[in-house]
């Protein structure tokens, strides 16, 4: 059974940092690209960052480029999202996801984590 279990969300003041983690099981982790997405109630899900299976390719959304960093540890089957210089507009539920497909525009992700809320106060 494939599972992506997230942790690390919470409340932080603007300008602060949070680190989200995604622990995978039930799949060969190194064969999957990993992405992070976020969603606010009433809005569509937004792409945040993604990392290729080897870690050699990283893609970032414009709104987080330079502030958010994605990483992965294939030996531990984990992927992290380091969020720095957080802004109130970063408030959302964050999801990690895994895809067996090549990363690119509109990549379909096969598995999703449960989501974890991040709230950034003014």
PDB file of C-alpha atoms in Angstrom:
ATOM      1  CA  UNK A   1       0.000   0.000   0.000  1.00  0.00           C
ATOM      2  CA  UNK A   2       1.520   3.276  -1.104  1.00  0.00           C
ATOM      3  CA  UNK A   3       1.505   5.980   1.517  1.00  0.00           C
ATOM      4  CA  UNK A   4       2.863   9.486   1.650  1.00  0.00           C
ATOM      5  CA  UNK A   5       2.767  10.749   5.212  1.00  0.00           C
ATOM      6  CA  UNK A   6       3.398  14.404   5.829  1.00  0.00           C
ATOM      7  CA  UNK A   7       4.556  16.243   8.908  1.00  0.00           C
ATOM      8  CA  UNK A   8       5.889  19.610   9.945  1.00  0.00           C
ATOM      9  CA  UNK A   9       3.064  22.035   9.319  1.00  0.00           C
ATOM     10  CA  UNK A  10       1.932  24.647  11.755  1.00  0.00           C
ATOM     11  CA  UNK A  11       1.740  28.323  12.564  1.00  0.00           C
ATOM     12  CA  UNK A  12       4.579  30.717  11.909  1.00  0.00           C
ATOM     13  CA  UNK A  13       5.012  34.462  11.794  1.00  0.00           C
ATOM     14  CA  UNK A  14       5.710  36.254   8.555  1.00  0.00           C
ATOM     15  CA  UNK A  15       9.388  36.116   7.753  1.00  0.00           C
ATOM     16  CA  UNK A  16       9.832  32.864   9.599  1.00  0.00           C
ATOM     17  CA  UNK A  17      10.584  29.370   8.401  1.00  0.00           C
ATOM     18  CA  UNK A  18       9.019  25.946   8.429  1.00  0.00           C
ATOM     19  CA  UNK A  19      10.165  22.586   7.205  1.00  0.00           C
ATOM     20  CA  UNK A  20       7.685  20.067   5.861  1.00  0.00           C
ATOM     21  CA  UNK A  21       8.524  16.415   5.466  1.00  0.00           C
ATOM     22  CA  UNK A  22       7.036  13.685   3.331  1.00  0.00           C
ATOM     23  CA  UNK A  23       7.754  10.071   4.202  1.00  0.00           C
ATOM     24  CA  UNK A  24       6.948   7.496   1.556  1.00  0.00           C
ATOM     25  CA  UNK A  25       6.322   3.800   1.854  1.00  0.00           C
ATOM     26  CA  UNK A  26       5.035   1.079  -0.402  1.00  0.00           C
ATOM     27  CA  UNK A  27       6.917   2.295  -3.452  1.00  0.00           C
ATOM     28  CA  UNK A  28      10.418   2.378  -4.836  1.00  0.00           C
ATOM     29  CA  UNK A  29      11.012   5.920  -3.795  1.00  0.00           C
ATOM     30  CA  UNK A  30      13.988   6.596  -6.028  1.00  0.00           C
ATOM     31  CA  UNK A  31      11.903   5.891  -9.124  1.00  0.00           C
ATOM     32  CA  UNK A  32       9.470   8.705  -8.407  1.00  0.00           C
ATOM     33  CA  UNK A  33       9.652  12.403  -8.833  1.00  0.00           C
ATOM     34  CA  UNK A  34       8.317  14.345  -5.864  1.00  0.00           C
ATOM     35  CA  UNK A  35       6.295  17.506  -5.911  1.00  0.00           C
ATOM     36  CA  UNK A  36       4.807  19.862  -3.391  1.00  0.00           C
ATOM     37  CA  UNK A  37       1.512  21.606  -3.984  1.00  0.00           C
ATOM     38  CA  UNK A  38      -0.665  23.895  -1.943  1.00  0.00           C
ATOM     39  CA  UNK A  39      -4.312  24.751  -1.862  1.00  0.00           C
ATOM     40  CA  UNK A  40      -6.415  27.438  -0.251  1.00  0.00           C
ATOM     41  CA  UNK A  41     -10.150  26.932   0.234  1.00  0.00           C
ATOM     42  CA  UNK A  42     -11.994  28.275  -2.766  1.00  0.00           C
ATOM     43  CA  UNK A  43      -8.922  28.226  -4.991  1.00  0.00           C
ATOM     44  CA  UNK A  44      -7.413  25.623  -7.251  1.00  0.00           C
ATOM     45  CA  UNK A  45      -4.390  23.643  -6.214  1.00  0.00           C
ATOM     46  CA  UNK A  46      -1.129  25.412  -6.971  1.00  0.00           C
ATOM     47  CA  UNK A  47       2.170  23.884  -7.938  1.00  0.00           C
ATOM     48  CA  UNK A  48       4.980  24.837  -5.570  1.00  0.00           C
ATOM     49  CA  UNK A  49       8.135  22.853  -6.283  1.00  0.00           C
ATOM     50  CA  UNK A  50       9.190  19.491  -7.662  1.00  0.00           C
ATOM     51  CA  UNK A  51      12.336  17.406  -7.719  1.00  0.00           C
ATOM     52  CA  UNK A  52      13.321  14.659 -10.100  1.00  0.00           C
ATOM     53  CA  UNK A  53      14.001  11.106  -9.014  1.00  0.00           C
ATOM     54  CA  UNK A  54      17.743  11.684  -8.867  1.00  0.00           C
ATOM     55  CA  UNK A  55      17.489  15.160  -7.408  1.00  0.00           C
ATOM     56  CA  UNK A  56      19.239  16.633 -10.407  1.00  0.00           C
ATOM     57  CA  UNK A  57      16.311  18.672 -11.674  1.00  0.00           C
ATOM     58  CA  UNK A  58      14.282  21.060  -9.565  1.00  0.00           C
ATOM     59  CA  UNK A  59      11.318  23.121 -10.695  1.00  0.00           C
ATOM     60  CA  UNK A  60       9.853  25.979  -8.716  1.00  0.00           C
ATOM     61  CA  UNK A  61       6.762  28.065  -9.034  1.00  0.00           C
ATOM     62  CA  UNK A  62       7.309  31.768  -9.487  1.00  0.00           C
ATOM     63  CA  UNK A  63       5.741  32.658  -6.170  1.00  0.00           C
ATOM     64  CA  UNK A  64       8.199  30.626  -4.112  1.00  0.00           C
ATOM     65  CA  UNK A  65      11.381  30.723  -6.139  1.00  0.00           C
ATOM     66  CA  UNK A  66      14.272  31.776  -3.956  1.00  0.00           C
ATOM     67  CA  UNK A  67      12.373  31.124  -0.743  1.00  0.00           C
ATOM     68  CA  UNK A  68      11.380  27.468  -0.826  1.00  0.00           C
ATOM     69  CA  UNK A  69      13.779  24.583  -1.297  1.00  0.00           C
ATOM     70  CA  UNK A  70      12.889  20.994  -2.044  1.00  0.00           C
ATOM     71  CA  UNK A  71      15.193  18.125  -1.209  1.00  0.00           C
ATOM     72  CA  UNK A  72      15.031  14.374  -1.027  1.00  0.00           C
ATOM     73  CA  UNK A  73      16.812  11.539   0.693  1.00  0.00           C
ATOM     74  CA  UNK A  74      16.267   8.385  -1.284  1.00  0.00           C
ATOM     75  CA  UNK A  75      17.957   6.269   1.368  1.00  0.00           C
ATOM     76  CA  UNK A  76      15.331   7.370   3.878  1.00  0.00           C
ATOM     77  CA  UNK A  77      12.422   7.579   1.438  1.00  0.00           C
ATOM     78  CA  UNK A  78      11.757  11.157   2.429  1.00  0.00           C
ATOM     79  CA  UNK A  79      11.375  14.503   0.749  1.00  0.00           C
ATOM     80  CA  UNK A  80      11.399  17.848   2.496  1.00  0.00           C
ATOM     81  CA  UNK A  81      10.199  21.313   1.736  1.00  0.00           C
ATOM     82  CA  UNK A  82      12.180  24.030   3.453  1.00  0.00           C
ATOM     83  CA  UNK A  83      10.155  27.230   3.499  1.00  0.00           C
ATOM     84  CA  UNK A  84      11.931  30.453   4.347  1.00  0.00           C
ATOM     85  CA  UNK A  85      10.860  34.079   4.374  1.00  0.00           C
ATOM     86  CA  UNK A  86       7.274  33.005   4.697  1.00  0.00           C
ATOM     87  CA  UNK A  87       4.528  35.397   3.739  1.00  0.00           C
ATOM     88  CA  UNK A  88       0.868  35.442   4.750  1.00  0.00           C
ATOM     89  CA  UNK A  89      -0.030  34.526   1.187  1.00  0.00           C
ATOM     90  CA  UNK A  90       1.831  31.250   1.672  1.00  0.00           C
ATOM     91  CA  UNK A  91      -0.933  30.154   4.019  1.00  0.00           C
ATOM     92  CA  UNK A  92      -2.447  26.985   2.605  1.00  0.00           C
ATOM     93  CA  UNK A  93      -2.738  23.267   2.984  1.00  0.00           C
ATOM     94  CA  UNK A  94       0.420  21.748   1.570  1.00  0.00           C
ATOM     95  CA  UNK A  95       0.513  18.383  -0.156  1.00  0.00           C
ATOM     96  CA  UNK A  96       3.380  16.215  -1.234  1.00  0.00           C
ATOM     97  CA  UNK A  97       2.909  13.995  -4.235  1.00  0.00           C
ATOM     98  CA  UNK A  98       4.831  11.374  -6.172  1.00  0.00           C
ATOM     99  CA  UNK A  99       4.888  10.697  -9.878  1.00  0.00           C
ATOM    100  CA  UNK A 100       6.326   7.840 -11.872  1.00  0.00           C
ATOM    101  CA  UNK A 101       6.198  10.027 -14.968  1.00  0.00           C
ATOM    102  CA  UNK A 102       8.718  12.497 -16.242  1.00  0.00           C
ATOM    103  CA  UNK A 103       8.484  15.929 -14.700  1.00  0.00           C
ATOM    104  CA  UNK A 104       7.178  18.663 -16.909  1.00  0.00           C
ATOM    105  CA  UNK A 105       4.215  20.927 -17.473  1.00  0.00           C
ATOM    106  CA  UNK A 106       1.005  19.369 -16.234  1.00  0.00           C
ATOM    107  CA  UNK A 107       2.662  16.211 -14.987  1.00  0.00           C
ATOM    108  CA  UNK A 108       0.177  13.800 -13.510  1.00  0.00           C
ATOM    109  CA  UNK A 109       1.066  12.747  -9.987  1.00  0.00           C
ATOM    110  CA  UNK A 110       0.148   9.249  -8.955  1.00  0.00           C
ATOM    111  CA  UNK A 111       0.133   9.420  -5.181  1.00  0.00           C
ATOM    112  CA  UNK A 112      -0.681  12.141  -2.708  1.00  0.00           C
ATOM    113  CA  UNK A 113      -0.057  12.837   0.930  1.00  0.00           C
ATOM    114  CA  UNK A 114      -2.789  13.732   3.358  1.00  0.00           C
ATOM    115  CA  UNK A 115      -1.966  17.417   3.399  1.00  0.00           C
ATOM    116  CA  UNK A 116      -0.712  19.553   6.238  1.00  0.00           C
ATOM    117  CA  UNK A 117      -1.795  23.106   7.028  1.00  0.00           C
ATOM    118  CA  UNK A 118       0.618  26.000   7.093  1.00  0.00           C
ATOM    119  CA  UNK A 119      -0.540  29.301   8.507  1.00  0.00           C
ATOM    120  CA  UNK A 120       1.587  32.410   8.239  1.00  0.00           C
ATOM    121  CA  UNK A 121       0.495  35.280  10.441  1.00  0.00           C
ATOM    122  CA  UNK A 122       0.991  38.937   9.608  1.00  0.00           C
TER     123      UNK A 122
END
